[in-house]
Amino acid sequence: MAEHNDKGKEAEDLVKAWLSGRGYEFVEANYRSGHAEIDLIFKHKGILVFVEVKYRSGTGFGYAEEFVDSTKRKLLIKAADNFVHERDWHKDIRFDIIGVYRDQKGNLNFRQFEDAFY
């Protein structure tokens, strides 16, 4: 597996633990539908939350939310629609982007953008 894939998987695992510690209920990881993949899916306060995880070793090239373009958003929405249909979900949904940043000292920081798009 390529190094960027390893870091992406590690970031997803870190976000899964981080959100679980904040009261989110884990549902599924790496849900695929067609060409789209939803990194993480959680339930939180009666809402189904679809999470796109972005790892950055710094902010020199921009923040996580800047790397989810309109094409990516459309794919995520389509995949989420399929998931909602498969699970017969009739409550609210939300799309979050969570950036995982490693500072110069190697410390990890999380930046969550709730209801980032739709």
Tab-separated table of N, CA and C in Angstrom:
chain	number	residue	atom	x	y	z
A	1	MET	N	0.847	-1.178	0.000
A	1	MET	CA	0.000	0.000	0.000
A	1	MET	C	0.892	1.242	0.000
A	2	ALA	N	0.530	2.248	-0.772
A	2	ALA	CA	1.302	3.477	-0.857
A	2	ALA	C	1.274	4.216	0.477
A	3	GLU	N	2.311	5.009	0.717
A	3	GLU	CA	2.436	5.723	1.987
A	3	GLU	C	1.239	6.636	2.246
A	4	HIS	N	0.745	7.333	1.182
A	4	HIS	CA	-0.396	8.227	1.390
A	4	HIS	C	-1.647	7.445	1.776
A	5	ASN	N	-1.774	6.206	1.288
A	5	ASN	CA	-2.902	5.360	1.685
A	5	ASN	C	-2.788	4.948	3.141
A	6	ASP	N	-1.564	4.641	3.580
A	6	ASP	CA	-1.333	4.296	4.983
A	6	ASP	C	-1.703	5.458	5.894
A	7	LYS	N	-1.285	6.673	5.519
A	7	LYS	CA	-1.587	7.848	6.330
A	7	LYS	C	-3.084	8.136	6.335
A	8	GLY	N	-3.728	7.922	5.195
A	8	GLY	CA	-5.170	8.124	5.126
A	8	GLY	C	-5.912	7.156	6.026
A	9	LYS	N	-5.516	5.899	6.012
A	9	LYS	CA	-6.134	4.879	6.874
A	9	LYS	C	-5.892	5.207	8.346
A	10	GLU	N	-4.666	5.607	8.656
A	10	GLU	CA	-4.348	5.992	10.040
A	10	GLU	C	-5.215	7.181	10.465
A	11	ALA	N	-5.370	8.168	9.583
A	11	ALA	CA	-6.192	9.337	9.901
A	11	ALA	C	-7.643	8.931	10.140
A	12	GLU	N	-8.164	8.021	9.321
A	12	GLU	CA	-9.533	7.543	9.514
A	12	GLU	C	-9.689	6.851	10.864
A	13	ASP	N	-8.714	6.030	11.240
A	13	ASP	CA	-8.761	5.348	12.537
A	13	ASP	C	-8.723	6.352	13.689
A	14	LEU	N	-7.901	7.391	13.548
A	14	LEU	CA	-7.804	8.424	14.579
A	14	LEU	C	-9.108	9.205	14.706
A	15	VAL	N	-9.716	9.535	13.577
A	15	VAL	CA	-10.985	10.267	13.598
A	15	VAL	C	-12.088	9.393	14.188
A	16	LYS	N	-12.080	8.111	13.841
A	16	LYS	CA	-13.080	7.185	14.392
A	16	LYS	C	-13.007	7.191	15.922
A	17	ALA	N	-11.811	7.076	16.463
A	17	ALA	CA	-11.634	7.085	17.923
A	17	ALA	C	-12.002	8.442	18.516
A	18	TRP	N	-11.600	9.510	17.841
A	18	TRP	CA	-11.856	10.867	18.324
A	18	TRP	C	-13.353	11.142	18.397
A	19	LEU	N	-14.081	10.818	17.326
A	19	LEU	CA	-15.525	11.058	17.322
A	19	LEU	C	-16.244	10.142	18.314
A	20	SER	N	-15.808	8.894	18.412
A	20	SER	CA	-16.414	7.967	19.375
A	20	SER	C	-16.274	8.510	20.793
A	21	GLY	N	-15.141	9.118	21.078
A	21	GLY	CA	-14.905	9.730	22.382
A	21	GLY	C	-15.740	10.972	22.621
A	22	ARG	N	-16.306	11.525	21.567
A	22	ARG	CA	-17.148	12.719	21.669
A	22	ARG	C	-18.632	12.367	21.608
A	23	GLY	N	-18.951	11.070	21.760
A	23	GLY	CA	-20.341	10.651	21.824
A	23	GLY	C	-20.962	10.229	20.505
A	24	TYR	N	-20.189	10.139	19.458
A	24	TYR	CA	-20.692	9.666	18.173
A	24	TYR	C	-20.716	8.143	18.181
A	25	GLU	N	-21.746	7.564	17.572
A	25	GLU	CA	-21.886	6.113	17.487
A	25	GLU	C	-21.428	5.650	16.102
A	26	PHE	N	-20.382	4.850	16.064
A	26	PHE	CA	-19.831	4.371	14.798
A	26	PHE	C	-20.815	3.440	14.103
A	27	VAL	N	-20.982	3.626	12.779
A	27	VAL	CA	-21.878	2.789	11.985
A	27	VAL	C	-21.090	1.957	10.980
A	28	GLU	N	-20.254	2.624	10.183
A	28	GLU	CA	-19.542	1.896	9.123
A	28	GLU	C	-18.359	2.717	8.616
A	29	ALA	N	-17.351	2.000	8.111
A	29	ALA	CA	-16.184	2.653	7.501
A	29	ALA	C	-16.068	2.220	6.049
A	30	ASN	N	-15.590	3.120	5.233
A	30	ASN	CA	-15.263	2.845	3.839
A	30	ASN	C	-16.434	2.266	3.048
A	31	TYR	N	-17.587	2.894	3.185
A	31	TYR	CA	-18.765	2.473	2.428
A	31	TYR	C	-18.577	2.881	0.968
A	32	ARG	N	-18.703	1.906	0.077
A	32	ARG	CA	-18.514	2.153	-1.350
A	32	ARG	C	-19.841	2.048	-2.088
A	33	SER	N	-19.991	2.962	-3.034
A	33	SER	CA	-21.145	2.952	-3.928
A	33	SER	C	-20.663	3.515	-5.255
A	34	GLY	N	-20.579	2.654	-6.258
A	34	GLY	CA	-20.065	3.106	-7.550
A	34	GLY	C	-18.631	3.564	-7.404
A	35	HIS	N	-18.355	4.782	-7.860
A	35	HIS	CA	-16.999	5.333	-7.808
A	35	HIS	C	-16.737	6.119	-6.526
A	36	ALA	N	-17.722	6.158	-5.649
A	36	ALA	CA	-17.588	6.969	-4.435
A	36	ALA	C	-17.339	6.096	-3.215
A	37	GLU	N	-16.614	6.666	-2.287
A	37	GLU	CA	-16.398	6.008	-1.003
A	37	GLU	C	-16.603	7.026	0.103
A	38	ILE	N	-17.396	6.644	1.090
A	38	ILE	CA	-17.581	7.479	2.273
A	38	ILE	C	-16.658	6.919	3.338
A	39	ASP	N	-15.765	7.774	3.851
A	39	ASP	CA	-14.744	7.309	4.792
A	39	ASP	C	-15.360	6.714	6.054
A	40	LEU	N	-16.214	7.483	6.712
A	40	LEU	CA	-16.794	7.048	7.981
A	40	LEU	C	-18.254	7.475	8.059
A	41	ILE	N	-19.051	6.651	8.700
A	41	ILE	CA	-20.458	6.976	8.926
A	41	ILE	C	-20.743	6.776	10.414
A	42	PHE	N	-21.379	7.776	11.010
A	42	PHE	CA	-21.718	7.763	12.426
A	42	PHE	C	-23.169	8.178	12.614
A	43	LYS	N	-23.689	7.903	13.804
A	43	LYS	CA	-24.946	8.486	14.260
A	43	LYS	C	-24.595	9.412	15.414
A	44	HIS	N	-25.252	10.569	15.433
A	44	HIS	CA	-25.015	11.517	16.521
A	44	HIS	C	-26.277	12.344	16.736
A	45	LYS	N	-26.841	12.236	17.921
A	45	LYS	CA	-28.046	12.987	18.295
A	45	LYS	C	-29.157	12.813	17.265
A	46	GLY	N	-29.353	11.570	16.810
A	46	GLY	CA	-30.432	11.264	15.884
A	46	GLY	C	-30.167	11.599	14.432
A	47	ILE	N	-28.954	12.022	14.134
A	47	ILE	CA	-28.566	12.402	12.766
A	47	ILE	C	-27.551	11.393	12.247
A	48	LEU	N	-27.688	11.005	11.006
A	48	LEU	CA	-26.703	10.159	10.347
A	48	LEU	C	-25.637	11.086	9.762
A	49	VAL	N	-24.393	10.889	10.167
A	49	VAL	CA	-23.308	11.790	9.787
A	49	VAL	C	-22.332	11.067	8.866
A	50	PHE	N	-22.177	11.601	7.656
A	50	PHE	CA	-21.227	11.075	6.683
A	50	PHE	C	-19.965	11.931	6.788
A	51	VAL	N	-18.831	11.262	7.024
A	51	VAL	CA	-17.596	11.982	7.330
A	51	VAL	C	-16.546	11.737	6.245
A	52	GLU	N	-16.029	12.813	5.701
A	52	GLU	CA	-14.896	12.766	4.785
A	52	GLU	C	-13.664	13.171	5.591
A	53	VAL	N	-12.661	12.303	5.622
A	53	VAL	CA	-11.450	12.544	6.406
A	53	VAL	C	-10.336	12.979	5.457
A	54	LYS	N	-9.652	14.047	5.839
A	54	LYS	CA	-8.506	14.523	5.064
A	54	LYS	C	-7.313	14.699	6.002
A	55	TYR	N	-6.209	14.051	5.645
A	55	TYR	CA	-4.984	14.168	6.435
A	55	TYR	C	-4.070	15.207	5.788
A	56	ARG	N	-3.477	16.048	6.604
A	56	ARG	CA	-2.508	17.030	6.123
A	56	ARG	C	-1.328	17.059	7.093
A	57	SER	N	-0.138	17.040	6.529
A	57	SER	CA	1.060	17.115	7.376
A	57	SER	C	1.358	18.562	7.747
A	58	GLY	N	0.554	19.467	7.280
A	58	GLY	CA	0.673	20.887	7.588
A	58	GLY	C	-0.395	21.635	6.816
A	59	THR	N	-0.396	22.939	6.944
A	59	THR	CA	-1.419	23.726	6.253
A	59	THR	C	-0.832	24.545	5.105
A	60	GLY	N	0.417	24.299	4.766
A	60	GLY	CA	1.071	25.052	3.703
A	60	GLY	C	0.387	24.955	2.353
A	61	PHE	N	-0.287	23.835	2.109
A	61	PHE	CA	-0.971	23.656	0.833
A	61	PHE	C	-2.480	23.840	0.960
A	62	GLY	N	-2.927	24.267	2.132
A	62	GLY	CA	-4.350	24.517	2.329
A	62	GLY	C	-4.956	23.632	3.405
A	63	TYR	N	-6.191	23.947	3.725
A	63	TYR	CA	-6.927	23.219	4.756
A	63	TYR	C	-7.772	22.113	4.136
A	64	ALA	N	-8.168	21.178	4.969
A	64	ALA	CA	-8.885	19.979	4.530
A	64	ALA	C	-10.108	20.306	3.682
A	65	GLU	N	-10.893	21.273	4.131
A	65	GLU	CA	-12.138	21.571	3.435
A	65	GLU	C	-11.916	22.053	1.997
A	66	GLU	N	-10.730	22.548	1.722
A	66	GLU	CA	-10.416	23.032	0.377
A	66	GLU	C	-10.181	21.894	-0.606
A	67	PHE	N	-10.036	20.676	-0.111
A	67	PHE	CA	-9.732	19.532	-0.967
A	67	PHE	C	-10.956	18.663	-1.247
A	68	VAL	N	-12.125	19.155	-0.891
A	68	VAL	CA	-13.366	18.459	-1.220
A	68	VAL	C	-14.084	19.341	-2.241
A	69	ASP	N	-13.807	19.072	-3.509
A	69	ASP	CA	-14.354	19.901	-4.581
A	69	ASP	C	-15.774	19.481	-4.941
A	70	SER	N	-16.366	20.161	-5.910
A	70	SER	CA	-17.760	19.897	-6.270
A	70	SER	C	-17.955	18.480	-6.805
A	71	THR	N	-16.986	17.958	-7.526
A	71	THR	CA	-17.088	16.586	-8.037
A	71	THR	C	-17.112	15.594	-6.884
A	72	LYS	N	-16.224	15.778	-5.918
A	72	LYS	CA	-16.168	14.899	-4.751
A	72	LYS	C	-17.464	14.989	-3.952
A	73	ARG	N	-17.980	16.213	-3.779
A	73	ARG	CA	-19.234	16.398	-3.045
A	73	ARG	C	-20.376	15.652	-3.732
A	74	LYS	N	-20.464	15.743	-5.051
A	74	LYS	CA	-21.526	15.055	-5.788
A	74	LYS	C	-21.432	13.543	-5.602
A	75	LEU	N	-20.210	12.997	-5.652
A	75	LEU	CA	-20.019	11.559	-5.443
A	75	LEU	C	-20.427	11.143	-4.035
A	76	LEU	N	-20.046	11.940	-3.050
A	76	LEU	CA	-20.396	11.631	-1.663
A	76	LEU	C	-21.909	11.676	-1.447
A	77	ILE	N	-22.566	12.659	-2.034
A	77	ILE	CA	-24.013	12.783	-1.897
A	77	ILE	C	-24.707	11.587	-2.543
A	78	LYS	N	-24.231	11.180	-3.711
A	78	LYS	CA	-24.827	10.027	-4.395
A	78	LYS	C	-24.649	8.756	-3.560
A	79	ALA	N	-23.451	8.557	-3.027
A	79	ALA	CA	-23.200	7.386	-2.185
A	79	ALA	C	-24.065	7.433	-0.925
A	80	ALA	N	-24.185	8.611	-0.323
A	80	ALA	CA	-25.016	8.759	0.877
A	80	ALA	C	-26.480	8.455	0.558
A	81	ASP	N	-26.958	8.904	-0.592
A	81	ASP	CA	-28.330	8.597	-1.005
A	81	ASP	C	-28.539	7.091	-1.083
A	82	ASN	N	-27.560	6.383	-1.646
A	82	ASN	CA	-27.660	4.924	-1.728
A	82	ASN	C	-27.673	4.285	-0.341
A	83	PHE	N	-26.810	4.772	0.545
A	83	PHE	CA	-26.744	4.238	1.904
A	83	PHE	C	-28.075	4.446	2.627
A	84	VAL	N	-28.624	5.659	2.513
A	84	VAL	CA	-29.891	5.996	3.154
A	84	VAL	C	-30.999	5.082	2.624
A	85	HIS	N	-31.014	4.860	1.334
A	85	HIS	CA	-32.019	3.986	0.727
A	85	HIS	C	-31.857	2.540	1.207
A	86	GLU	N	-30.613	2.045	1.207
A	86	GLU	CA	-30.352	0.666	1.656
A	86	GLU	C	-30.772	0.452	3.105
A	87	ARG	N	-30.531	1.443	3.945
A	87	ARG	CA	-30.813	1.313	5.383
A	87	ARG	C	-32.210	1.796	5.760
A	88	ASP	N	-32.948	2.299	4.775
A	88	ASP	CA	-34.295	2.811	5.012
A	88	ASP	C	-34.284	3.872	6.120
A	89	TRP	N	-33.329	4.801	6.026
A	89	TRP	CA	-33.151	5.868	7.011
A	89	TRP	C	-34.103	7.012	6.673
A	90	HIS	N	-34.889	7.464	7.645
A	90	HIS	CA	-35.872	8.519	7.402
A	90	HIS	C	-35.654	9.754	8.270
A	91	LYS	N	-34.513	9.842	8.888
A	91	LYS	CA	-34.214	11.006	9.728
A	91	LYS	C	-33.199	11.890	9.011
A	92	ASP	N	-32.739	12.913	9.687
A	92	ASP	CA	-31.808	13.869	9.088
A	92	ASP	C	-30.439	13.248	8.837
A	93	ILE	N	-29.741	13.839	7.869
A	93	ILE	CA	-28.358	13.470	7.582
A	93	ILE	C	-27.512	14.738	7.559
A	94	ARG	N	-26.199	14.521	7.645
A	94	ARG	CA	-25.264	15.646	7.637
A	94	ARG	C	-23.957	15.181	7.023
A	95	PHE	N	-23.269	16.077	6.347
A	95	PHE	CA	-21.951	15.794	5.798
A	95	PHE	C	-20.916	16.639	6.531
A	96	ASP	N	-19.937	15.965	7.138
A	96	ASP	CA	-18.848	16.655	7.832
A	96	ASP	C	-17.533	16.375	7.126
A	97	ILE	N	-16.642	17.327	7.216
A	97	ILE	CA	-15.261	17.125	6.775
A	97	ILE	C	-14.407	17.276	8.024
A	98	ILE	N	-13.511	16.327	8.240
A	98	ILE	CA	-12.611	16.428	9.389
A	98	ILE	C	-11.175	16.386	8.884
A	99	GLY	N	-10.466	17.443	9.192
A	99	GLY	CA	-9.052	17.517	8.859
A	99	GLY	C	-8.223	17.011	10.017
A	100	VAL	N	-7.245	16.191	9.695
A	100	VAL	CA	-6.286	15.706	10.685
A	100	VAL	C	-4.961	16.341	10.326
A	101	TYR	N	-4.426	17.126	11.242
A	101	TYR	CA	-3.202	17.886	10.982
A	101	TYR	C	-2.103	17.470	11.949
A	102	ARG	N	-0.920	17.301	11.419
A	102	ARG	CA	0.240	16.995	12.253
A	102	ARG	C	1.113	18.245	12.274
A	103	ASP	N	1.382	18.767	13.478
A	103	ASP	CA	2.207	19.970	13.571
A	103	ASP	C	3.692	19.615	13.509
A	104	GLN	N	4.540	20.614	13.598
A	104	GLN	CA	5.987	20.407	13.461
A	104	GLN	C	6.565	19.534	14.569
A	105	LYS	N	5.883	19.457	15.700
A	105	LYS	CA	6.346	18.623	16.812
A	105	LYS	C	5.781	17.208	16.735
A	106	GLY	N	4.955	16.950	15.716
A	106	GLY	CA	4.369	15.625	15.557
A	106	GLY	C	3.037	15.439	16.256
A	107	ASN	N	2.546	16.494	16.898
A	107	ASN	CA	1.244	16.413	17.578
A	107	ASN	C	0.113	16.436	16.566
A	108	LEU	N	-0.940	15.693	16.867
A	108	LEU	CA	-2.106	15.655	15.993
A	108	LEU	C	-3.172	16.628	16.470
A	109	ASN	N	-3.805	17.271	15.517
A	109	ASN	CA	-4.923	18.166	15.792
A	109	ASN	C	-6.048	17.827	14.830
A	110	PHE	N	-7.279	18.001	15.304
A	110	PHE	CA	-8.452	17.725	14.491
A	110	PHE	C	-9.217	19.025	14.273
A	111	ARG	N	-9.746	19.180	13.072
A	111	ARG	CA	-10.570	20.344	12.751
A	111	ARG	C	-11.819	19.823	12.051
A	112	GLN	N	-12.966	19.975	12.715
A	112	GLN	CA	-14.220	19.429	12.201
A	112	GLN	C	-15.072	20.538	11.604
A	113	PHE	N	-15.547	20.291	10.391
A	113	PHE	CA	-16.456	21.202	9.704
A	113	PHE	C	-17.811	20.498	9.621
A	114	GLU	N	-18.675	20.790	10.582
A	114	GLU	CA	-19.986	20.168	10.612
A	114	GLU	C	-20.864	20.770	9.533
A	115	ASP	N	-21.713	19.915	8.940
A	115	ASP	CA	-22.651	20.356	7.925
A	115	ASP	C	-21.920	21.140	6.829
A	116	ALA	N	-20.834	20.557	6.348
A	116	ALA	CA	-19.930	21.235	5.425
A	116	ALA	C	-20.537	21.500	4.056
A	117	PHE	N	-21.468	20.667	3.641
A	117	PHE	CA	-22.115	20.856	2.334
A	117	PHE	C	-23.372	20.036	2.265
A	118	TYR	N	-24.149	20.253	1.219
A	118	TYR	CA	-25.292	19.450	0.791
A	118	TYR	C	-26.194	20.226	-0.100
